[in-house]
Coordinates of C-alpha atoms in Angstrom, one line a residue:
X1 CA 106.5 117.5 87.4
X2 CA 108.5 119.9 90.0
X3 CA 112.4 119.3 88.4
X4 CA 113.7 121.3 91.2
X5 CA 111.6 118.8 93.7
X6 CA 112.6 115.6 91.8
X7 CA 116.8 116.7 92.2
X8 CA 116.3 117.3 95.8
X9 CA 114.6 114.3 96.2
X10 CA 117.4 112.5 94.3
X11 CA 120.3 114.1 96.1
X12 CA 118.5 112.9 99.5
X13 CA 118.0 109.4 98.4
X14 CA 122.0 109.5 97.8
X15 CA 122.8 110.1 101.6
X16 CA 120.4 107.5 103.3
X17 CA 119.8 103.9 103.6
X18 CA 117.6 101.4 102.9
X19 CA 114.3 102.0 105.1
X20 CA 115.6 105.1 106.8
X21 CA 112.8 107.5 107.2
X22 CA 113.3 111.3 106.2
X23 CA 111.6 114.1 107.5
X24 CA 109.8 116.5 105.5
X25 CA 108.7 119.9 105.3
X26 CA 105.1 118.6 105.6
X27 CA 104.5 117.6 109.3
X28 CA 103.7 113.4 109.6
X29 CA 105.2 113.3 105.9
X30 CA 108.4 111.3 105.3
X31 CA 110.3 110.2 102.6
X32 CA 111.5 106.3 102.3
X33 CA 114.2 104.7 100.3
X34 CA 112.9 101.2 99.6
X35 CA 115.6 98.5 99.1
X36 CA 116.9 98.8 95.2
X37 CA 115.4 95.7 93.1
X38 CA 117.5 95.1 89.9
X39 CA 118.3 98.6 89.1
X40 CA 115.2 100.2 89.8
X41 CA 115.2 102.1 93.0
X42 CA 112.1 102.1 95.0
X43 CA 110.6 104.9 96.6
X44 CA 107.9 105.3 99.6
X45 CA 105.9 108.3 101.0
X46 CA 104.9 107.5 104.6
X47 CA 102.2 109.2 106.4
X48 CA 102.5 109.0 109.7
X49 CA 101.2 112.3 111.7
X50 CA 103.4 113.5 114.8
X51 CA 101.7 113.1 118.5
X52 CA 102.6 116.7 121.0
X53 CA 106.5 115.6 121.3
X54 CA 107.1 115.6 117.7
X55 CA 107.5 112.4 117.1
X56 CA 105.3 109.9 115.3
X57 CA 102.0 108.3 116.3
X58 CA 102.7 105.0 115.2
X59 CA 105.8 102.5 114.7
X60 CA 105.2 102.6 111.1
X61 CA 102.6 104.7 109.2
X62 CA 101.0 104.4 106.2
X63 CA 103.0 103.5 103.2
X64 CA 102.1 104.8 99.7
X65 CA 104.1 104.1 96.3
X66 CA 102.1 105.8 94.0
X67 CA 99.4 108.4 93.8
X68 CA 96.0 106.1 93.4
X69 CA 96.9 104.7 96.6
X70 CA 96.6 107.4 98.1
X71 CA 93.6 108.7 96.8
X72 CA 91.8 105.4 97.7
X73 CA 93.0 105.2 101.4
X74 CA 91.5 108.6 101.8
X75 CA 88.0 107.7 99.8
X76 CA 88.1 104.7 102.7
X77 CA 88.8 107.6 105.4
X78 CA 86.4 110.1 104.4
X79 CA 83.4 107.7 104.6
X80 CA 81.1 108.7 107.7
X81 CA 80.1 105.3 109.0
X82 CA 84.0 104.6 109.4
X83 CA 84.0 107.7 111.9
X84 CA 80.5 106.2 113.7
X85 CA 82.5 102.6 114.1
X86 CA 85.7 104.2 115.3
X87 CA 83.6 106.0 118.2
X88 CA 82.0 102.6 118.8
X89 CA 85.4 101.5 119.1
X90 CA 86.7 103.7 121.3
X91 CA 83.5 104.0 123.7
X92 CA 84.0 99.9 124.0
X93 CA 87.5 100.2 124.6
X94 CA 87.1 102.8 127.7
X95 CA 83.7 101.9 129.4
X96 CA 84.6 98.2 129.6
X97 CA 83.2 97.3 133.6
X98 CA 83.7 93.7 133.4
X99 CA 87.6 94.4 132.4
X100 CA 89.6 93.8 135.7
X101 CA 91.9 96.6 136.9
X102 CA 95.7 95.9 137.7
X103 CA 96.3 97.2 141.0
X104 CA 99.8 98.8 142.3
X105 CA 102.5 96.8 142.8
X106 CA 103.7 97.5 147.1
X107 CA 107.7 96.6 146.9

């Protein structure tokens, strides 16, 4: 374990609140302070990658406690046929004829 990494990450959880999300130095990474239960505080990674503005994708990202997690999300990620069914997805989504247009709005 990094002890230099674990103070900083310390000395940050100090200054922040509950659920406030902290950038890090790795892009679409931040750092969450969980709500304290009893006296043990909580602490969240969230992965949530940044679109051309800087700011993030989603509302809320991905949200991993503990290092299996993450290690299973991305055994689910890397499988091919989740790629093939995301295309599906996506070809559906845009190519839909039947789907009726809104039209613009004369004022």
């Amino acid at each position: 374990m990094d002890n230099q990494l674990e103070s900083k990450i310390k000395e940050t959880l100090e200054n922040v609140k509950p659920w406030q999300r902290v950038p890090t130095s790795l892009e679409g990474v931040f750092l969450i302070k969980a709500p304290t239960r009893g006296d043990q505080e909580s602490i969240m990674v969230e992965i949530n990658p940044l679109n051309e503005f800087g700011r993030p994708i989603k509302r809320r990202g991905i949200f991993i406690q503990q290092k299996i997690q993450l290690e299973r999300f991305l055994d689910v990620m890397e499988k091919p046929r989740l790629m093939e069914f995301l295309e599906t997805l996506d070809s559906m989504a845009g190519s839909d004829p039947g789907k009726d247009k809104v039209g613009t709005l004369e004022i």
